Short mmCIF file of C-alpha atoms in Angstrom, two decimals:
data_model
loop_
_atom_site.label_atom_id
_atom_site.label_comp_id
_atom_site.label_asym_id
_atom_site.label_seq_id
_atom_site.Cartn_x
_atom_site.Cartn_y
_atom_site.Cartn_z
CA UNK A 1 0.00 0.00 0.00
CA UNK A 2 1.35 3.38 -1.02
CA UNK A 3 1.64 5.99 1.72
CA UNK A 4 3.05 9.49 1.52
CA UNK A 5 3.67 11.51 4.67
CA UNK A 6 4.69 15.15 4.46
CA UNK A 7 6.35 17.12 7.22
CA UNK A 8 8.19 20.37 7.79
CA UNK A 9 5.48 22.94 7.21
CA UNK A 10 5.31 25.84 9.62
CA UNK A 11 5.01 29.61 9.92
CA UNK A 12 8.01 31.50 8.52
CA UNK A 13 8.80 35.11 7.75
CA UNK A 14 9.11 36.40 4.22
CA UNK A 15 12.63 35.91 2.93
CA UNK A 16 13.16 32.86 5.09
CA UNK A 17 13.80 29.25 4.19
CA UNK A 18 12.10 25.96 4.91
CA UNK A 19 12.63 22.34 3.97
CA UNK A 20 9.72 19.99 3.48
CA UNK A 21 10.05 16.21 3.56
CA UNK A 22 7.89 13.50 2.05
CA UNK A 23 8.43 9.99 3.36
CA UNK A 24 7.13 7.36 0.95
CA UNK A 25 6.35 3.73 1.62
CA UNK A 26 5.00 0.98 -0.58
CA UNK A 27 6.66 2.28 -3.74
CA UNK A 28 9.92 1.67 -5.53
CA UNK A 29 12.67 4.23 -5.86
CA UNK A 30 12.06 4.38 -9.63
CA UNK A 31 8.81 6.30 -9.15
CA UNK A 32 8.74 9.94 -10.12
CA UNK A 33 7.65 12.21 -7.29
CA UNK A 34 6.13 15.66 -7.17
CA UNK A 35 5.27 18.51 -4.84
CA UNK A 36 2.06 20.44 -5.38
CA UNK A 37 0.45 23.22 -3.41
CA UNK A 38 -3.00 24.63 -2.94
CA UNK A 39 -3.78 28.05 -1.55
CA UNK A 40 -7.27 28.98 -0.29
CA UNK A 41 -9.62 29.61 -3.18
CA UNK A 42 -7.08 28.49 -5.76
CA UNK A 43 -6.48 25.36 -7.78
CA UNK A 44 -3.79 22.90 -6.83
CA UNK A 45 -0.63 23.64 -8.80
CA UNK A 46 2.62 21.90 -9.55
CA UNK A 47 5.56 23.17 -7.53
CA UNK A 48 8.29 20.73 -8.47
CA UNK A 49 8.77 17.27 -9.95
CA UNK A 50 11.65 14.81 -9.93
CA UNK A 51 12.13 11.60 -11.89
CA UNK A 52 13.85 8.46 -10.68
CA UNK A 53 16.90 9.57 -12.64
CA UNK A 54 16.99 12.94 -10.94
CA UNK A 55 15.61 15.13 -13.72
CA UNK A 56 13.64 18.04 -12.32
CA UNK A 57 11.11 20.60 -13.39
CA UNK A 58 9.57 23.53 -11.52
CA UNK A 59 6.56 25.77 -11.58
CA UNK A 60 7.36 29.20 -13.00
CA UNK A 61 6.64 30.97 -9.72
CA UNK A 62 9.26 28.99 -7.77
CA UNK A 63 12.08 28.63 -10.29
CA UNK A 64 15.38 29.73 -8.83
CA UNK A 65 14.02 29.67 -5.26
CA UNK A 66 12.92 26.08 -4.65
CA UNK A 67 14.89 22.86 -5.11
CA UNK A 68 13.50 19.34 -5.17
CA UNK A 69 15.72 16.39 -4.32
CA UNK A 70 15.37 12.76 -3.34
CA UNK A 71 17.14 10.22 -1.21
CA UNK A 72 16.23 6.91 -2.79
CA UNK A 73 17.79 4.90 0.02
CA UNK A 74 15.39 6.57 2.46
CA UNK A 75 12.48 6.76 0.00
CA UNK A 76 12.20 10.42 0.87
CA UNK A 77 11.73 13.49 -1.29
CA UNK A 78 12.64 16.97 -0.13
CA UNK A 79 11.62 20.46 -1.12
CA UNK A 80 14.08 23.16 -0.14
CA UNK A 81 12.32 26.52 -0.23
CA UNK A 82 14.36 29.71 -0.12
CA UNK A 83 13.44 33.39 -0.39
CA UNK A 84 9.91 32.60 0.66
CA UNK A 85 7.15 35.05 -0.20
CA UNK A 86 3.68 35.51 1.30
CA UNK A 87 2.23 34.16 -1.95
CA UNK A 88 3.95 30.84 -1.21
CA UNK A 89 1.45 30.33 1.60
CA UNK A 90 -0.43 27.10 0.90
CA UNK A 91 -0.90 23.50 1.85
CA UNK A 92 1.90 21.52 0.22
CA UNK A 93 1.21 17.99 -0.98
CA UNK A 94 3.45 15.16 -2.05
CA UNK A 95 2.36 13.10 -5.05
CA UNK A 96 3.29 10.02 -7.00
CA UNK A 97 1.62 7.88 -9.65
CA UNK A 98 1.70 4.12 -9.37
CA UNK A 99 0.04 1.95 -12.03
CA UNK A 100 -1.82 5.01 -13.35
CA UNK A 101 -3.23 5.75 -9.89
CA UNK A 102 -2.58 9.10 -8.20
CA UNK A 103 -1.45 9.02 -4.57
CA UNK A 104 -1.39 12.06 -2.30
CA UNK A 105 -0.18 12.76 1.18
CA UNK A 106 -2.26 14.55 3.78
CA UNK A 107 -0.47 17.85 3.16
CA UNK A 108 1.58 20.18 5.30
CA UNK A 109 0.74 23.85 5.88
CA UNK A 110 3.27 26.50 4.97
CA UNK A 111 2.46 30.05 6.04
CA UNK A 112 4.71 32.94 5.05
CA UNK A 113 4.18 36.17 6.95
CA UNK A 114 5.02 39.54 5.45
#
């Protein structure tokens, strides 16, 4: 059974940094993983994505500020967030697709104060 558990969200001041973690179980290290976020009243959007080979892509609003990485030995994906802005405030979700089925974690709240 696939499980994704996010952690690391908290309240941080604008300009600060935060690292989110997503611990995965029930999947193989060859699965691509992604971080998404959803702010109140807005659609869920892609933040960052990483393949099993380490190729990455980012949403336009976070390019140059956020970095996704993975530790395959620990089955954990990280999202390093720097130069945080109030508009980064959202619930951040971890995602993977296994056998064409979408799996999501419960989300972790990131709040950036101005």
